[in-house]
Backbone as CSV, one residue per row, in Angstrom:
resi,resn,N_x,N_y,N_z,CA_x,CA_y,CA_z,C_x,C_y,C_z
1,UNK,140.137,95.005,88.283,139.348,95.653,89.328,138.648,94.629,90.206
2,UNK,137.988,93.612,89.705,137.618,92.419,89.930,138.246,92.064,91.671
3,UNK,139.521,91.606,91.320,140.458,91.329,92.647,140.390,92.507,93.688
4,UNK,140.485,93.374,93.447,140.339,94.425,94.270,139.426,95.104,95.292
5,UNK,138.450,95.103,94.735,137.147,95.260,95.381,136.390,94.924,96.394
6,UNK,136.395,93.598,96.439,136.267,92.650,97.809,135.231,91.109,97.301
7,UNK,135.692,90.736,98.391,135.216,89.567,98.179,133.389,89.253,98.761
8,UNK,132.974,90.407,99.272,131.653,89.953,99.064,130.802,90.324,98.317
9,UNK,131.206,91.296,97.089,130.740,91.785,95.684,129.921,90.994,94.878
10,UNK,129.066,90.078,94.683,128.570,89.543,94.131,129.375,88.941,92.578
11,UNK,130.158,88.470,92.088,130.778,88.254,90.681,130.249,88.751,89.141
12,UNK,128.497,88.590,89.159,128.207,89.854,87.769,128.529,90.847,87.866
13,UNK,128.009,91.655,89.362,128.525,92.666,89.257,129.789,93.492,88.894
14,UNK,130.684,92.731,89.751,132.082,93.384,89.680,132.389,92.360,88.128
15,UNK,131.756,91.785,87.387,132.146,91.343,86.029,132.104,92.455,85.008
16,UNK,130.780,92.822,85.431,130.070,94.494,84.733,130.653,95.310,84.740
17,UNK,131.097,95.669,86.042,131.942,96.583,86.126,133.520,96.836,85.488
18,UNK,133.822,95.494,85.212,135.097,95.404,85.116,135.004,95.569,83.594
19,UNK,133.842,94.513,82.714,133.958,94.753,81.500,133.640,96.031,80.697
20,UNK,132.364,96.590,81.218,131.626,98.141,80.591,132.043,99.405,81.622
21,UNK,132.488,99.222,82.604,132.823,100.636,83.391,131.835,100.545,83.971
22,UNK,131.511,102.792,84.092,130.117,103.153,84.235,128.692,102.892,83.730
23,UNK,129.098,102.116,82.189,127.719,101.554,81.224,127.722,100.062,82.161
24,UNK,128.202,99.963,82.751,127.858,98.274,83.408,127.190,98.735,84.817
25,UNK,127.570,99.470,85.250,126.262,100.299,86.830,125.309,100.819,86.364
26,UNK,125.173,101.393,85.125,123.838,101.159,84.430,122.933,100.287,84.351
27,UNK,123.426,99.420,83.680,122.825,97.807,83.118,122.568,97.336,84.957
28,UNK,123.581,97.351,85.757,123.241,96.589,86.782,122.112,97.196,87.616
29,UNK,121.790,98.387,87.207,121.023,99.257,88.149,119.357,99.257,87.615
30,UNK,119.815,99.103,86.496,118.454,99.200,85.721,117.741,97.730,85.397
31,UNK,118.650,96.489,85.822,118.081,95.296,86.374,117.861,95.113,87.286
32,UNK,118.355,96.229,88.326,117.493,96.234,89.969,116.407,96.721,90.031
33,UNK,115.794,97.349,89.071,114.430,97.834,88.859,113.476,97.211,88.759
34,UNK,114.038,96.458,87.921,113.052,95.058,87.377,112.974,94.169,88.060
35,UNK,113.918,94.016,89.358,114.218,92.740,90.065,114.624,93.277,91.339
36,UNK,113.916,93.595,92.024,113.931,94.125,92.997,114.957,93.345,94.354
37,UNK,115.082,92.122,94.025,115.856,91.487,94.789,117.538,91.438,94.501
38,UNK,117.743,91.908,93.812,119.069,92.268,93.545,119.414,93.496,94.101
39,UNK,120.822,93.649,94.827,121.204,94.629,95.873,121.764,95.673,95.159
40,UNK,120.900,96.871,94.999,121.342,98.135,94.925,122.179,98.984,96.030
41,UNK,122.308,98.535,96.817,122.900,98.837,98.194,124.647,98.213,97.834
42,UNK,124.456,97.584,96.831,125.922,96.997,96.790,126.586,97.520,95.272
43,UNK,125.572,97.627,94.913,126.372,98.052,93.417,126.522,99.735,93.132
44,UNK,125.630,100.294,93.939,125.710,101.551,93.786,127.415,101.835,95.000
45,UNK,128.150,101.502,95.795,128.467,101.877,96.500,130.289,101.231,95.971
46,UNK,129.821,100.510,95.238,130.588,99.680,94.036,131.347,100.384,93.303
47,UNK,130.053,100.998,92.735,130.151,102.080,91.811,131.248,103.074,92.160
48,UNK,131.019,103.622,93.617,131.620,104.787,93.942,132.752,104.442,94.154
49,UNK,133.025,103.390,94.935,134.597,102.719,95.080,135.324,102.690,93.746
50,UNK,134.849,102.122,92.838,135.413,101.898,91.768,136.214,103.341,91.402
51,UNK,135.096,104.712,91.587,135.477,105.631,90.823,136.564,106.194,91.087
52,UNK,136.533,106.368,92.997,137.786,106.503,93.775,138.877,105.802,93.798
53,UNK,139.037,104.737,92.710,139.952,103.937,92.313,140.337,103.921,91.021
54,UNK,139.712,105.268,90.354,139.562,105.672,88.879,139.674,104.927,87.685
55,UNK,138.414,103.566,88.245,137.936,102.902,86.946,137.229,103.484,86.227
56,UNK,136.608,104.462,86.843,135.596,105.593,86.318,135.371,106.988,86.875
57,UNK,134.899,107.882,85.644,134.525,109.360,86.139,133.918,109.141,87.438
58,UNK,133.696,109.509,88.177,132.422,110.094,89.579,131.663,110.306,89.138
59,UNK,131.515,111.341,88.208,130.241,111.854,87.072,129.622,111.009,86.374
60,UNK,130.109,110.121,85.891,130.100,108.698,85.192,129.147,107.899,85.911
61,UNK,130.049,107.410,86.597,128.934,106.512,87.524,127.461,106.997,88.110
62,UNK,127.618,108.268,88.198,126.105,108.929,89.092,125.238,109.042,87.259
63,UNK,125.364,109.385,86.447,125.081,109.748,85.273,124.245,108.231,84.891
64,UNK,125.444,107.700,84.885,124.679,105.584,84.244,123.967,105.234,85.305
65,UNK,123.768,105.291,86.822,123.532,104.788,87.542,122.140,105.062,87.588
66,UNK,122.021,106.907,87.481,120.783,107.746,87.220,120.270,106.957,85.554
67,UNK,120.399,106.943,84.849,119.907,106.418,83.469,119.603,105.031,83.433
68,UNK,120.321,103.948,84.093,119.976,102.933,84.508,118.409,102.832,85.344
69,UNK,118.364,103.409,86.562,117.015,103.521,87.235,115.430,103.858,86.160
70,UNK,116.634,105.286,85.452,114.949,105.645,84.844,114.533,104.669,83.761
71,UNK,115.980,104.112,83.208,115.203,102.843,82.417,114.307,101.796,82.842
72,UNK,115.117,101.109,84.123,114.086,100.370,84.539,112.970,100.753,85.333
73,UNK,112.490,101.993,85.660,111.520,102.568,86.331,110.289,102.808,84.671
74,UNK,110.661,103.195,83.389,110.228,103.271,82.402,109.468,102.184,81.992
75,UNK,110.566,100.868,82.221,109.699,99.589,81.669,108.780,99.005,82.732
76,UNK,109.090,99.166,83.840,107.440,98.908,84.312,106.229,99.858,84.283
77,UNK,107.398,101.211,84.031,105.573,101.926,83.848,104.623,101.524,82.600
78,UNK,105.367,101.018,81.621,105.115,100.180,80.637,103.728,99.377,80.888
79,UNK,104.631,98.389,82.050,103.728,97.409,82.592,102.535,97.770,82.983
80,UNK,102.446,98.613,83.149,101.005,99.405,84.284,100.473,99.822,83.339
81,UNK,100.971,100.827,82.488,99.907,101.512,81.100,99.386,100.179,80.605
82,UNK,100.008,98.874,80.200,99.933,97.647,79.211,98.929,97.368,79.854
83,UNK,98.843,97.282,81.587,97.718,96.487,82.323,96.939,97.259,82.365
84,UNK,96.675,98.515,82.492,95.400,99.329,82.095,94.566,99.104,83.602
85,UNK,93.605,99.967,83.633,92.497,100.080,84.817,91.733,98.818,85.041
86,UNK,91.411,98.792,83.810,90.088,97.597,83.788,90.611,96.037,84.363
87,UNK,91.996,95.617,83.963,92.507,94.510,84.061,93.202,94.400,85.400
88,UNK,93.368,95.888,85.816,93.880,95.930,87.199,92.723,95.599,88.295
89,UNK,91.328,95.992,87.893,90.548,95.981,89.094,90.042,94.504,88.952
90,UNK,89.966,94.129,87.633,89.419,92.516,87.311,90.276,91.600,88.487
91,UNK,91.626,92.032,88.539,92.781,91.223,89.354,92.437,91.482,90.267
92,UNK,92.383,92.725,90.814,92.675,93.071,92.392,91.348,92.430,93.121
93,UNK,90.241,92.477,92.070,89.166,91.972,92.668,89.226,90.880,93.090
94,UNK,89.692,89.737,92.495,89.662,88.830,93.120,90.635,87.851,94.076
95,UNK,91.262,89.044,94.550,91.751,88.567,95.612,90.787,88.473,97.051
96,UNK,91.507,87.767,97.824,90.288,87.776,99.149,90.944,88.903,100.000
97,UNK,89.919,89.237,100.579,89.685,90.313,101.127,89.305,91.996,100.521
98,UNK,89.758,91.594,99.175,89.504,93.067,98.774,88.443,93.482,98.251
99,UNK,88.385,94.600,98.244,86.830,94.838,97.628,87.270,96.253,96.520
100,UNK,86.263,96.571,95.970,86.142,97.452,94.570,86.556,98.716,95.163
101,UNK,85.891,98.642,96.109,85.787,99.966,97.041,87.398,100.382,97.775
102,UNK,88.385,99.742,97.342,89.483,99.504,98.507,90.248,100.051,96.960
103,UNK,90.018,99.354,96.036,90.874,100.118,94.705,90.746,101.324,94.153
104,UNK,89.437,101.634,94.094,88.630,103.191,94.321,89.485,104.462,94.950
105,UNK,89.529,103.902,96.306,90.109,104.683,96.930,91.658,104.770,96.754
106,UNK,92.134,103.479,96.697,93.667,103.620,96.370,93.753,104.622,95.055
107,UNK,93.082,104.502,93.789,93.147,105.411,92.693,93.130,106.554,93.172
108,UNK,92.271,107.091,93.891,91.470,108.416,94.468,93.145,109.259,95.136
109,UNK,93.314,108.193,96.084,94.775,108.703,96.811,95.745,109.050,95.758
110,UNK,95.838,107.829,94.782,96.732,108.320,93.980,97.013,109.455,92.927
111,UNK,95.821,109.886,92.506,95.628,111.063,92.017,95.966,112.387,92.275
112,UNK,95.746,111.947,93.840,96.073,113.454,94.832,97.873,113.657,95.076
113,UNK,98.542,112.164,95.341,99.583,111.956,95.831,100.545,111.561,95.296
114,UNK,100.069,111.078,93.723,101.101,110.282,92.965,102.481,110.824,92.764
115,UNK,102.132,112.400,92.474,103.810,112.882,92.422,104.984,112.664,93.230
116,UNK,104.265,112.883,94.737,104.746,112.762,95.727,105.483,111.235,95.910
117,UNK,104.229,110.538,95.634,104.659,108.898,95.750,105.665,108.583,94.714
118,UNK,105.450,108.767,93.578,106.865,108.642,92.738,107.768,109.230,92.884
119,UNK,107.981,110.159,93.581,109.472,110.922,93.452,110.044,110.209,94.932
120,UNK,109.270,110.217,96.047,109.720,109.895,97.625,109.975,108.435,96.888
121,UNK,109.247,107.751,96.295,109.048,106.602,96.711,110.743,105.383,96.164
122,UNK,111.190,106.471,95.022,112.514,106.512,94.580,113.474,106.162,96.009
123,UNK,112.792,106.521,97.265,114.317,106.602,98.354,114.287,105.463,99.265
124,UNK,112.566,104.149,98.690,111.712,103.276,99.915,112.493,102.310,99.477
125,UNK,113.376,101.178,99.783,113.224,99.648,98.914,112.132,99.310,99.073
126,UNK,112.236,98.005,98.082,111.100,97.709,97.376,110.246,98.697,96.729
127,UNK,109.682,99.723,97.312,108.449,100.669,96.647,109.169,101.585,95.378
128,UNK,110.572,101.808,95.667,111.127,102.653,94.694,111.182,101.791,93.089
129,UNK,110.973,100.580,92.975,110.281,99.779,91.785,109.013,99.963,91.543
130,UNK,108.052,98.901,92.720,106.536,98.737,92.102,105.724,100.054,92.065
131,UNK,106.682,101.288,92.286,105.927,102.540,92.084,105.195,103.143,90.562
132,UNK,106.283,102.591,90.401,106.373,102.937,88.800,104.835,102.186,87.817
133,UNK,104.140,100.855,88.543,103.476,100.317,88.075,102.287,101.153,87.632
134,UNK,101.621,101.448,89.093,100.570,102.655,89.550,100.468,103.990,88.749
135,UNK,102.067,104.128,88.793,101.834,105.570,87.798,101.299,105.191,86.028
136,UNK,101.830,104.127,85.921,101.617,103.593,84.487,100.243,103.122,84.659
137,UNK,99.730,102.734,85.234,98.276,102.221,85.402,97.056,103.569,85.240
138,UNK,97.746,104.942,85.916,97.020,105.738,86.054,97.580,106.992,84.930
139,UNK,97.970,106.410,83.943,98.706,107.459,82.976,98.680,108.685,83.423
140,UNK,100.085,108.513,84.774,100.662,109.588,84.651,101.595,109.841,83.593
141,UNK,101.294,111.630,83.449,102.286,112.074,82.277,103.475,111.584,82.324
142,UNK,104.186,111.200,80.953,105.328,110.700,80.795,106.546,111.981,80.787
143,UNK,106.497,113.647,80.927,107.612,114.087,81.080,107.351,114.435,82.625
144,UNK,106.050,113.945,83.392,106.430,114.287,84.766,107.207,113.014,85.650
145,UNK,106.126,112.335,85.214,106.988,110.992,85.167,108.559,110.939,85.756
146,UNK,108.827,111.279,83.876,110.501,111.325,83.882,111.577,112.059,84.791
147,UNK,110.659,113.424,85.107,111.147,114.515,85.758,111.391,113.795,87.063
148,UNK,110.159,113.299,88.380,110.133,112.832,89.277,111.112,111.781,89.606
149,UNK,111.238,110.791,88.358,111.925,109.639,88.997,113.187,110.022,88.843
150,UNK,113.630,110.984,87.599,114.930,111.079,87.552,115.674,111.702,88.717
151,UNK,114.807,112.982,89.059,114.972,113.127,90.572,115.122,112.490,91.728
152,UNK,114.570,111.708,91.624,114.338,110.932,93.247,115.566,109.595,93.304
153,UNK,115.486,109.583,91.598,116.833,108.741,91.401,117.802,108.891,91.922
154,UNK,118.186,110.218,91.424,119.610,110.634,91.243,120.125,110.962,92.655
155,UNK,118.872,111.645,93.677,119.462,111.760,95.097,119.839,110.321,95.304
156,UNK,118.931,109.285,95.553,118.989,108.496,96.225,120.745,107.681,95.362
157,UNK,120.941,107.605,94.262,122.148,107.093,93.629,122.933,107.641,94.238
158,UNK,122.808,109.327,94.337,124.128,109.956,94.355,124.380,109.694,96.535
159,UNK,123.747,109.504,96.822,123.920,109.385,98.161,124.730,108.300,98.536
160,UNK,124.703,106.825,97.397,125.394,105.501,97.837,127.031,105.765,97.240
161,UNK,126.869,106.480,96.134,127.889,106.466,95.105,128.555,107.211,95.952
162,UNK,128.163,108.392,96.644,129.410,109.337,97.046,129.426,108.232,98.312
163,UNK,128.787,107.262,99.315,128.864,106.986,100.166,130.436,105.825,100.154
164,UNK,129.875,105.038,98.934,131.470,103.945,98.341,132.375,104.812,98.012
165,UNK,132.160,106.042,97.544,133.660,106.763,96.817,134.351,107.353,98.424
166,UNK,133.682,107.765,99.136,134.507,108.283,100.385,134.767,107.691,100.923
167,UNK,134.214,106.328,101.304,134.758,105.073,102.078,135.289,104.421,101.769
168,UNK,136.247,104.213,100.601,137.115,103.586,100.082,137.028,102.163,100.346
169,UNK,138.217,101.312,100.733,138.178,100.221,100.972,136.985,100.016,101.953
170,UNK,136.534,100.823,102.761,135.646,100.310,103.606,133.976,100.469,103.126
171,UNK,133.910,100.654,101.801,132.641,100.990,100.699,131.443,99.389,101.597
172,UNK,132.191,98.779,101.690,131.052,97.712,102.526,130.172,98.431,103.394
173,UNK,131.003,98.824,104.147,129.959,99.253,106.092,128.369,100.130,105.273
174,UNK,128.033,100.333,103.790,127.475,100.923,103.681,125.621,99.875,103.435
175,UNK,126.230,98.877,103.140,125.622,97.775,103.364,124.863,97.729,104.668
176,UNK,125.452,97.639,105.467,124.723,97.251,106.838,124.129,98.682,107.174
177,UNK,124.012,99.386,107.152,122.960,100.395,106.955,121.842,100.262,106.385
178,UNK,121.835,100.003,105.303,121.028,100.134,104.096,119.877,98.688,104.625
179,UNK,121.057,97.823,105.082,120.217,96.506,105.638,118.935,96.533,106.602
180,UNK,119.511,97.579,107.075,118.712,97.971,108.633,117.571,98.678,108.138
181,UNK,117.803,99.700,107.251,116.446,100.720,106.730,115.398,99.531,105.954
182,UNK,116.565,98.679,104.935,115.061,97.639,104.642,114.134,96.710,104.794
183,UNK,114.877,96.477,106.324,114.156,95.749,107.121,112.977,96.467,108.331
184,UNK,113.269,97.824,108.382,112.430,98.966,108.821,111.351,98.697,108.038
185,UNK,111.522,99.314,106.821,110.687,99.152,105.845,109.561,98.071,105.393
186,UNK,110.417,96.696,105.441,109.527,95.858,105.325,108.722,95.374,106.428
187,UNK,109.350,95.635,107.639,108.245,95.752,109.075,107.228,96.450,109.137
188,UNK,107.464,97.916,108.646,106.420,98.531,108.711,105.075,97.976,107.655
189,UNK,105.835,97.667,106.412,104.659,97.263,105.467,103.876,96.104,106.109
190,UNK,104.742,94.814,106.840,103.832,94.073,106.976,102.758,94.294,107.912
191,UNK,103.557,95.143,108.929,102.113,95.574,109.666,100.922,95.585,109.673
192,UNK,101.378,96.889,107.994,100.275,97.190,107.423,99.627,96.707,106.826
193,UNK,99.912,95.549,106.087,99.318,94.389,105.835,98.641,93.675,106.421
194,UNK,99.071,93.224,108.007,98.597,92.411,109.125,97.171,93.157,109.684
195,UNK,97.522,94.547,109.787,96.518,95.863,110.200,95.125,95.409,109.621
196,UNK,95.325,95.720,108.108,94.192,95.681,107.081,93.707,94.039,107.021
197,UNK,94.402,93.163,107.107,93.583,91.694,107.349,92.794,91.643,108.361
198,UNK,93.210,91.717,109.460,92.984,91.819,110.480,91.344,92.992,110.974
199,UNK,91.270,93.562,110.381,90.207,95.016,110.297,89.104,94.248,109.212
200,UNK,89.692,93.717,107.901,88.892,93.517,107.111,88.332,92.071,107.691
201,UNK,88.913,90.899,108.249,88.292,89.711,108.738,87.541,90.340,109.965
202,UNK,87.910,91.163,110.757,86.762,91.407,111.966,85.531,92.127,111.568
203,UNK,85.705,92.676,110.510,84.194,93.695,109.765,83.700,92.417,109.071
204,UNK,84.096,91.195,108.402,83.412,90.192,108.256,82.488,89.433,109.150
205,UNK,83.641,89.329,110.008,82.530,88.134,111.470,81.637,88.880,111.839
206,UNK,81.937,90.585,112.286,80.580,91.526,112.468,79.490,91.317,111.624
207,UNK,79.807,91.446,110.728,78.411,91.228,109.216,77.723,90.477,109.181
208,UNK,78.615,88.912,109.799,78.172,87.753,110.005,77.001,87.662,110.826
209,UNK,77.687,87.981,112.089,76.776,87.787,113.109,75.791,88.200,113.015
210,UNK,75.613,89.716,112.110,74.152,90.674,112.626,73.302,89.915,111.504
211,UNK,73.903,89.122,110.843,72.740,88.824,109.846,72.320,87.336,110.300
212,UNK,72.986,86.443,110.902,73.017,85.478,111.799,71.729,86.016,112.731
């Protein structure tokens, strides 16, 4: 299968694939969780090619691909329950710019929104990982949890998988899509990043001055 596939496949992957089937888009999917820099955009679409080339069920692949995610969406919620409240605000505190009051509120939001944020957040790169932290930080329930991500999983899997299985040899072009949304994505975040520095250093120099 290996030879077949194409040549800009990354080599674990299509190794995985070639050696475990559908249990290897598992494994590869559920180390994109953890590692956010590894292209789910390529292995899920992999996946689907493969199946339309009947290395594997269709069912198969969406099934491991879905079980893969919630694993690695599981072990960082891990991470977040392990890091607990107290050790989270000890950290966040001391970063510059932030204040107690800025984590407060992020909790506050999250309480109201978390479902929402874990299940959508399944469809964001990047966020469809470090989501999972927050919920573990804020012990959300573990069968809503499960419910949400497996959901938000399985659309977002089953959308690449059927996207490589219908595009056959041309399972690539699905890439440059996917490229474009995560670079949307990460524009918008930095913004928002740039936004909030930017707001929080000018409410500084204000403070400054009036007490100046």
């Amino acid at each position: 299968m290996t030879e077949s596939i194409g040549s800009t496949a990354p080599g674990w992957i299509t190794d995985l694939l070639d050696t475990l089937g559908a249990p290897g888009a598992g494994v590869a999917i559920a180390a994109e969780n953890l590692f956010p820099p590894l292209p789910s955009e390529v292995i899920l679409p992999l996946a689907g090619f493969a199946a339309a080339r009947g290395s594997m069920p269709l069912f198969s692949a969406l099934a491991w691909t879905t079980l893969g995610s919630v694993t690695g969406a599981l072990a960082l919620y891990g991470v977040g329950a392990s890091l607990g409240r107290e050790r989270t605000v000890a950290l966040a505190s001391k970063l510059p710019l932030v204040k107690i009051s800025d984590i407060e509120k992020t909790e506050h939001w999250f309480r109201r929104h978390g479902t929402k944020a874990v299940f959508l957040g399944r469809m964001i790169p990047l966020f469809r990982s470090f989501i999972s932290i927050p919920a573990g930080i804020e012990r959300m329930p573990i069968p809503v949890f499960l419910a949400l991500t497996t959901l938000g999983s399985f659309i977002w899997n089953t959308i690449f998988v059927l996207a490589g299985y219908l595009l056959g040899d041309n399972w690539e072009e699905v890439t440059g899509y996917v490229d474009v949304y995560s670079k949307v994505v990460l524009a918008a975040t930095a913004l928002a990043v740039a936004a909030f520095v930017m707001v929080r250093v000018s409410r500084r120099g204000s403070g400054a001055r009036r007490r100046g």
